[in-house]
C-alpha positions as a printed Julia matrix, in Angstrom:
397×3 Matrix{Float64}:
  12.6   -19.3    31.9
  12.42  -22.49   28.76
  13.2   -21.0    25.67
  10.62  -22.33   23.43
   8.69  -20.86   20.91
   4.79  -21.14   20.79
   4.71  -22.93   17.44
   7.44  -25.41   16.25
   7.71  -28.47   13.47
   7.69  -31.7    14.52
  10.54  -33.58   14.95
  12.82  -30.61   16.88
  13.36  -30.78   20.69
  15.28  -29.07   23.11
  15.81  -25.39   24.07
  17.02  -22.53   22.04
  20.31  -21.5    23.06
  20.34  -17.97   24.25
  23.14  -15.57   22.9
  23.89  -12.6    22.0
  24.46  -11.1    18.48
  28.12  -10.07   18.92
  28.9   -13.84   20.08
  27.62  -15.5    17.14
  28.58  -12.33   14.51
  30.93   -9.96   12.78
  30.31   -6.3    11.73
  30.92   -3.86    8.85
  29.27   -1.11    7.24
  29.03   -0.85    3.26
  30.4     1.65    1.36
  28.43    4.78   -0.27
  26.78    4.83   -3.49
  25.21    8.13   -4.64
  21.98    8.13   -6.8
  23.87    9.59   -9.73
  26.21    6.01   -9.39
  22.71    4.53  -10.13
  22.46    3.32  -13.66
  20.13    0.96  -16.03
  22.63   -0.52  -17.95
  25.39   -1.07  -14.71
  27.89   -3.93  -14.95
  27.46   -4.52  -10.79
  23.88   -4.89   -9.23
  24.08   -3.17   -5.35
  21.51   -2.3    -3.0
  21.22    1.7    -1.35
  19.59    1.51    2.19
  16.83    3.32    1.19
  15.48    0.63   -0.67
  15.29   -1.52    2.35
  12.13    0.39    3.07
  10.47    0.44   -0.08
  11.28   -2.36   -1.99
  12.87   -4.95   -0.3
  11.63   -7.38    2.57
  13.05  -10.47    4.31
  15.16  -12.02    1.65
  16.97  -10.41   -1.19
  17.67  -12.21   -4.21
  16.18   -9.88   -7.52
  18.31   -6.29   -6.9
  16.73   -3.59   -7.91
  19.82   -0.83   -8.86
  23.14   -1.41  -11.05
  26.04    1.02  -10.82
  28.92    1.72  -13.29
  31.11    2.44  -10.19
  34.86    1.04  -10.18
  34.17   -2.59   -8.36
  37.75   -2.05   -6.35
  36.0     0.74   -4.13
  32.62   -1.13   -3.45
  32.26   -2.99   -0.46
  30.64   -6.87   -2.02
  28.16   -8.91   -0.71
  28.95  -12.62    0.58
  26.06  -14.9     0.33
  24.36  -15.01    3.58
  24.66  -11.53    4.57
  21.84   -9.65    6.83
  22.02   -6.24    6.48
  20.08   -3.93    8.37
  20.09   -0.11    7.8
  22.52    2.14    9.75
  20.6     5.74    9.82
  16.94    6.18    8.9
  14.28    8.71    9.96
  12.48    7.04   12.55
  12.88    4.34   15.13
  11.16    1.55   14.17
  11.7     2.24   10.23
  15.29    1.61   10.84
  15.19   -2.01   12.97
  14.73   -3.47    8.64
  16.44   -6.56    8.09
  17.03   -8.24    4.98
  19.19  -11.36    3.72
  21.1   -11.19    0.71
  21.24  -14.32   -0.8
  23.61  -13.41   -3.97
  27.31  -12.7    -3.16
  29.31  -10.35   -5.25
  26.56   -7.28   -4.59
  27.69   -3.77   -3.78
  26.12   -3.06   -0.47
  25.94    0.89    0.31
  26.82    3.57    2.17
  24.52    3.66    5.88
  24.28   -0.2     5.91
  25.41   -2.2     8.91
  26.58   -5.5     7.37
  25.98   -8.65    9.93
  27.98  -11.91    8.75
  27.29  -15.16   11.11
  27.56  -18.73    9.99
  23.7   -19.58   11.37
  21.05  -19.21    8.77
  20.53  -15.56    7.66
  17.27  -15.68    6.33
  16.02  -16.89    9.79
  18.01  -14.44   11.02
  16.01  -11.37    9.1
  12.87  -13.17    9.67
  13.92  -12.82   13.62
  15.06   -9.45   13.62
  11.88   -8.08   11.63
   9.5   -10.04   14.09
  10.09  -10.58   17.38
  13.56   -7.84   17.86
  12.06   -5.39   15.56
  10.77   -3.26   18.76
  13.99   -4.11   20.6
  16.57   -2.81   17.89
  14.32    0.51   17.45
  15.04    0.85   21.2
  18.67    0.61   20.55
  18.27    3.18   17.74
  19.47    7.06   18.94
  19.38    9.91   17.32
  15.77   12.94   16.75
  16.2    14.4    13.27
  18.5    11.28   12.15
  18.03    8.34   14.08
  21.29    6.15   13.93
  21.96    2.32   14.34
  25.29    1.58   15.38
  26.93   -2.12   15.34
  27.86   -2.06   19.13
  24.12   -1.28   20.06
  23.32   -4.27   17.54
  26.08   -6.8    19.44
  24.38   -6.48   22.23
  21.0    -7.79   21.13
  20.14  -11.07   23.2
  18.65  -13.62   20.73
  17.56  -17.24   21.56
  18.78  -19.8    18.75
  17.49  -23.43   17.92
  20.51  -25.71   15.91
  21.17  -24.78   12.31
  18.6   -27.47   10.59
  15.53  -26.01   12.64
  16.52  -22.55   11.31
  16.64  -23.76    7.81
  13.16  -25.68    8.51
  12.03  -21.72    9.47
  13.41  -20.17    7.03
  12.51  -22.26    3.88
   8.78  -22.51    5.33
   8.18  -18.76    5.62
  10.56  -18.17    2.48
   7.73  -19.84    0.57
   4.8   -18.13    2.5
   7.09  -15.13    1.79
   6.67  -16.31   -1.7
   3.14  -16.87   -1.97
   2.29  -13.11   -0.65
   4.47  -11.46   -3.08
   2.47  -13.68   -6.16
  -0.61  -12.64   -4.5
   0.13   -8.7    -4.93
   1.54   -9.47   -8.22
  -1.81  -11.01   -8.64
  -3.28   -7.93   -7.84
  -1.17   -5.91  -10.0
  -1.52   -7.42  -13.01
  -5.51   -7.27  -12.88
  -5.6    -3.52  -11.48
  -3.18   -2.75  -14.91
  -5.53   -4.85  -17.29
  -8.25   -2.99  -15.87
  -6.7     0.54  -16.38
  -6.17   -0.66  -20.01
  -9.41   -1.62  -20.66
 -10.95    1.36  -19.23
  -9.46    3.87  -21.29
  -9.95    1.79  -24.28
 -13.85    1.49  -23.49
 -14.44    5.2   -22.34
 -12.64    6.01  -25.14
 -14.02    3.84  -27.77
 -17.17    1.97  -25.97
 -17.68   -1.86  -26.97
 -19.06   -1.06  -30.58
 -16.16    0.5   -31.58
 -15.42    1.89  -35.75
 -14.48    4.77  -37.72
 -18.11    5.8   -38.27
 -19.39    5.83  -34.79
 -20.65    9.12  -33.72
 -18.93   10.93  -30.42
 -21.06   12.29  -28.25
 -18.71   14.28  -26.14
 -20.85   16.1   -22.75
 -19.99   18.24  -20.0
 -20.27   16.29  -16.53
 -22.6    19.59  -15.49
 -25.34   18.57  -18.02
 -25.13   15.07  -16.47
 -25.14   16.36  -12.67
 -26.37   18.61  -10.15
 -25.33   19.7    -7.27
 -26.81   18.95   -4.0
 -25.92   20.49   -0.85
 -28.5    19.47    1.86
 -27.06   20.98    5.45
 -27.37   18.93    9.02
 -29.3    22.04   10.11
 -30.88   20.29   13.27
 -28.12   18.71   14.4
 -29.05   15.39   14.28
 -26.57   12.69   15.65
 -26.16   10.78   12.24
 -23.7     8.52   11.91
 -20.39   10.35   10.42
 -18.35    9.46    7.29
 -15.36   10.59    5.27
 -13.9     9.42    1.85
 -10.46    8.25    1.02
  -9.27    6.8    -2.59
  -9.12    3.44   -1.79
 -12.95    2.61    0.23
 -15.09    5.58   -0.87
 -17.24    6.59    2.25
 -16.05    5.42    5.33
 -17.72    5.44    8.9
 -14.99    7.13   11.09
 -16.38    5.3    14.07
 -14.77    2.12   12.04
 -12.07    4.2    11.11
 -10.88    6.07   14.88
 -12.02    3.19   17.14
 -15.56    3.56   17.73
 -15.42    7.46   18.27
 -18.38    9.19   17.3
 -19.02   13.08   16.54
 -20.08   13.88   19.98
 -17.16   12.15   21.48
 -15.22   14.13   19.07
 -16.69   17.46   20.17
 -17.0    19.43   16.99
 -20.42   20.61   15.39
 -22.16   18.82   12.92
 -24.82   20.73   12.31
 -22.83   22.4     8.76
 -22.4    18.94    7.64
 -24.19   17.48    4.19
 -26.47   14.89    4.59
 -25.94   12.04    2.22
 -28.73   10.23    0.75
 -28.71    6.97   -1.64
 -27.2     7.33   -5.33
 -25.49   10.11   -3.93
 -21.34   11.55   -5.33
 -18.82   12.96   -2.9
 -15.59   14.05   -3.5
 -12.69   16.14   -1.23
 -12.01   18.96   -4.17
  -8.17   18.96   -2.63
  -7.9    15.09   -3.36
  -9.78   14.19   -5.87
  -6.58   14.01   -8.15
  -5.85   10.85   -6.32
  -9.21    9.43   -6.76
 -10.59   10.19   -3.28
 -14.51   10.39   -4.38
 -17.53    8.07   -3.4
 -20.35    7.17   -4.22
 -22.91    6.59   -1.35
 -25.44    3.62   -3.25
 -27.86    2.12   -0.78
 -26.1     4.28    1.92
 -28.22    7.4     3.33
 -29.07    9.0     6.51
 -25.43    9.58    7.14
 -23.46   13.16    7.5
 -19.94   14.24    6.12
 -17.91   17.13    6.12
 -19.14   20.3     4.34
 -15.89   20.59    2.48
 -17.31   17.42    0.42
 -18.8    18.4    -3.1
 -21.55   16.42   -3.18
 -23.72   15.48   -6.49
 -26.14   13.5    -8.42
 -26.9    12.08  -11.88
 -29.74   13.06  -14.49
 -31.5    10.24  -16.19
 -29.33   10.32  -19.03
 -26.1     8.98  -17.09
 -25.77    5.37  -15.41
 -24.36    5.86  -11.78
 -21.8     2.78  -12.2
 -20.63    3.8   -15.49
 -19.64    7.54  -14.35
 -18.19    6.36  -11.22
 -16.15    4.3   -13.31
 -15.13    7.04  -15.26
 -14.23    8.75  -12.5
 -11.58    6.68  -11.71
  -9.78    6.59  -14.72
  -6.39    8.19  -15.83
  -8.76    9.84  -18.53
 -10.59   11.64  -15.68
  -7.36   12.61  -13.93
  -6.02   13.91  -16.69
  -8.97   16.58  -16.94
  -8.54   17.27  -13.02
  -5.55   18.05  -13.49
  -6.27   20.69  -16.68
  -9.24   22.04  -14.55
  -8.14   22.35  -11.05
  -7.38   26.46   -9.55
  -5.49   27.13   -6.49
  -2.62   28.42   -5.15
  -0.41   26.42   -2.39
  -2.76   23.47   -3.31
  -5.2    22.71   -6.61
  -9.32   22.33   -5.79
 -11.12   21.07   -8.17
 -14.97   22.67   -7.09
 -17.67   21.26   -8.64
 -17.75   24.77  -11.21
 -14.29   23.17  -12.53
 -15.97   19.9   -12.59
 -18.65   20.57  -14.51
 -16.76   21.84  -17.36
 -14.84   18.29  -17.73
 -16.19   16.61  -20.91
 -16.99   12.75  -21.23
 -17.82   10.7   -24.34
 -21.15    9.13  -23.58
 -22.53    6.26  -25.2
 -26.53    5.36  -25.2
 -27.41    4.19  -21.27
 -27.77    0.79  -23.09
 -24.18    0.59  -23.69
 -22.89    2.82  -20.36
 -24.91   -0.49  -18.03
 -22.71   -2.93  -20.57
 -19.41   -0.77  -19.8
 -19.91   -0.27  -16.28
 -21.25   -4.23  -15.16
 -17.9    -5.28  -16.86
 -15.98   -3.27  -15.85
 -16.98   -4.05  -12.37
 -16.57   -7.64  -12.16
 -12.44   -6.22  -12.57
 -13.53   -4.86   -9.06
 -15.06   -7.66   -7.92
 -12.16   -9.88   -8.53
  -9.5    -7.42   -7.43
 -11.37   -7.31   -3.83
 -11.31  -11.69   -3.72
  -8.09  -11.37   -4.66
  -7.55   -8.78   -1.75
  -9.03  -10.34    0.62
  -7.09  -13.48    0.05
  -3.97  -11.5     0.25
  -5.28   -9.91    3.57
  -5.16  -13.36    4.96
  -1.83  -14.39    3.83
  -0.16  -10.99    5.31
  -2.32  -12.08    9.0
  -1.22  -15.41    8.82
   2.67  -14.79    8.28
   2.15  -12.49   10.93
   0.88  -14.65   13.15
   3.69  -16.73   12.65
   6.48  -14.73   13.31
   4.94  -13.72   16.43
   4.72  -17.45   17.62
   7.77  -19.66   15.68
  10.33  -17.34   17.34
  11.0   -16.56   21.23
């Protein structure tokens, strides 16, 4: 079997040599480094494997912790190090590789350090990609899972000569690049957004010293509404979460519909237009919707379900809705034991300063082009993550 990858730059020839891990590597583990080691103001920066899952990715060069510790017992990074994590709590959580580009970092305890003299960021970019279900494989252990270097030596990996791994590595290094300015993107406008909200639900756009409030409780502004599926009718099934709003489960569990499912329907609500849902366990982290030109459709009867008087602009409260402000008074109103509900009696006491519907439109149309431009900006980002996925599936064999 020829050892080529799908996808290659032009100029390279020839097969990848195969080989395996242990022939073209040494092994070591780093050293431990407890959370109360972790410090702001640390003299040495060092990575805990932990953080391979939540903050790092292929390459490492900004480190996250510092530590205080005595450098003497802290195993150091060389530049050009892969590590990949040693224990972890599943399978495929633990086959994480990353590259750390900066020597002199303490590594910690539960890392398996790889040193080879081939290119480590291809390397990571390898062992994340094509190996990742391979080294999870390797992985034993039910409670803990464990990695062990031995298992790790014995990988088989195909390599191409040291300037087509560099070619790799700088090319997906900078796609690498481009999706981490994309989220940041994304970050900055969701936190300019959050600012501006509670500034304008606070203060509106006419803001001074002598403007009135007009403070309201969101159960003079709503009612409840509570229409049952009483016939049974096969209408099309949705659920919320905090990110979408309603959500078809057909899109959401392949195509499965309610009779497929084999539960009754016949208790759910039936959701017409300009219609508010929320899950009264979850609404603390913003899982509500609001149903627009959507109607004919069922969801759970655990859903509180309301709509708006005359005096309140639909955008503008769902807006609202999904401020900090709001949470703040969920979380001041909410009754429970085990977990907090917030039913739509505890909702209806909340209070919101309500400008005239003339200003409410003005608040609510600005704020959503934020929305608007968060979801480009999304979907851009969508295509970035799909495309360097794509490639790692087809630049490496």
């Amino acid at each position: 079997m020829f050892a080529f990858p799908n996808l290659r730059f032009p100029g390279f020839e020839g097969e990848w040599e195969s080989k395996r891990l242990g022939e073209i590597a040494t092994f070591s583990k780093g050293k431990g480094i407890s959370k109360n080691e972790i410090v702001d103001n640390g003299e040495t920066e060092c990575i805990r494997y932990g953080e391979l899952y939540t903050f790092y990715e292929e390459v490492i060069s900004e480190i996250k912790s510092k530590t205080n510790t005595d450098i003497s017992s802290l195993v150091l990074s060389e530049t050009n190090d892969v590590i990949i994590p040693a224990s972890g709590e599943t399978q495929i959580d633990i086959a994480t590789a990353s590259c750390v580009i900066k020597s002199g970092i303490a590594l910690g305890g539960d890392l398996n350090i790889i040193k080879t003299k081939n290119n480590g960021i291809f390397l990571s970019y390898y062992l994340n990609s094509k190996k990742k279900l391979e080294i999870a494989k390797l992985s034993q252990g039910i409670s803990v899972v464990h990695l062990y270097s031995s298992q790790l030596a014995s990988l088989n990996l195909k390599f191409p000569q040291l300037e087509e791994q560099e070619k790799l590595s700088s090319f997906l290094s900078l796609l690498n690049f481009r999706i981490q300015t994309q989220k940041k993107i994304i970050e900055d406008l969701q936190i300019t957004k959050k600012e501006i909200s509670i500034k304008l639900f606070k203060e509106g756009f006419n803001s001074s010293e002598s403007k009135k409030e007009n403070f309201q409780k969101l159960g003079e502004l709503t009612y409840i509404v509570n229409k049952k599926n009483k016939e049974n009718l096969k209408l099309p099934v949705y659920s919320i979460n905090n990110k979408k709003g309603f959500v078809s489960q057909s899109e959401q569990f392949e195509g499965i519909d309610s009779d497929e499912r084999g539960y009754d329907i016949s208790l759910y609500k039936i959701i017409g237009k300009e219609t508010f849902a929320y899950n009264p366990a979850r609404i603390n982290v913003g899982s509500i919707g609001y149903s627009g030109n959507l109607e004919n459709i069922i969801i759970s009867s655990l859903y509180v379900c309301f709509k708006t008087t005359d005096t309140v602009d639909d955008e503008f409260l769902f807006q609202y809705l999904r401020t900090d402000i709001f949470r703040k008074e969920v979380l001041r109103n909410v009754e429970g034991g085990v977990r907090d509900y917030l039913f739509y009696e505890n909702f209806s006491r909340i209070k919101i300063n309500l400008p005239d519907l003339k200003e409410q439109i003005k608040i609510a149309k600005f704020l959503s082009k934020f929305d608007e431009k968060v979801n480009v900006e999304i979907e851009l980002l969508t295509q970035y993550e799909n495309q360097k996925k794509y490639l790692l599936q087809n630049l490496f064999v």
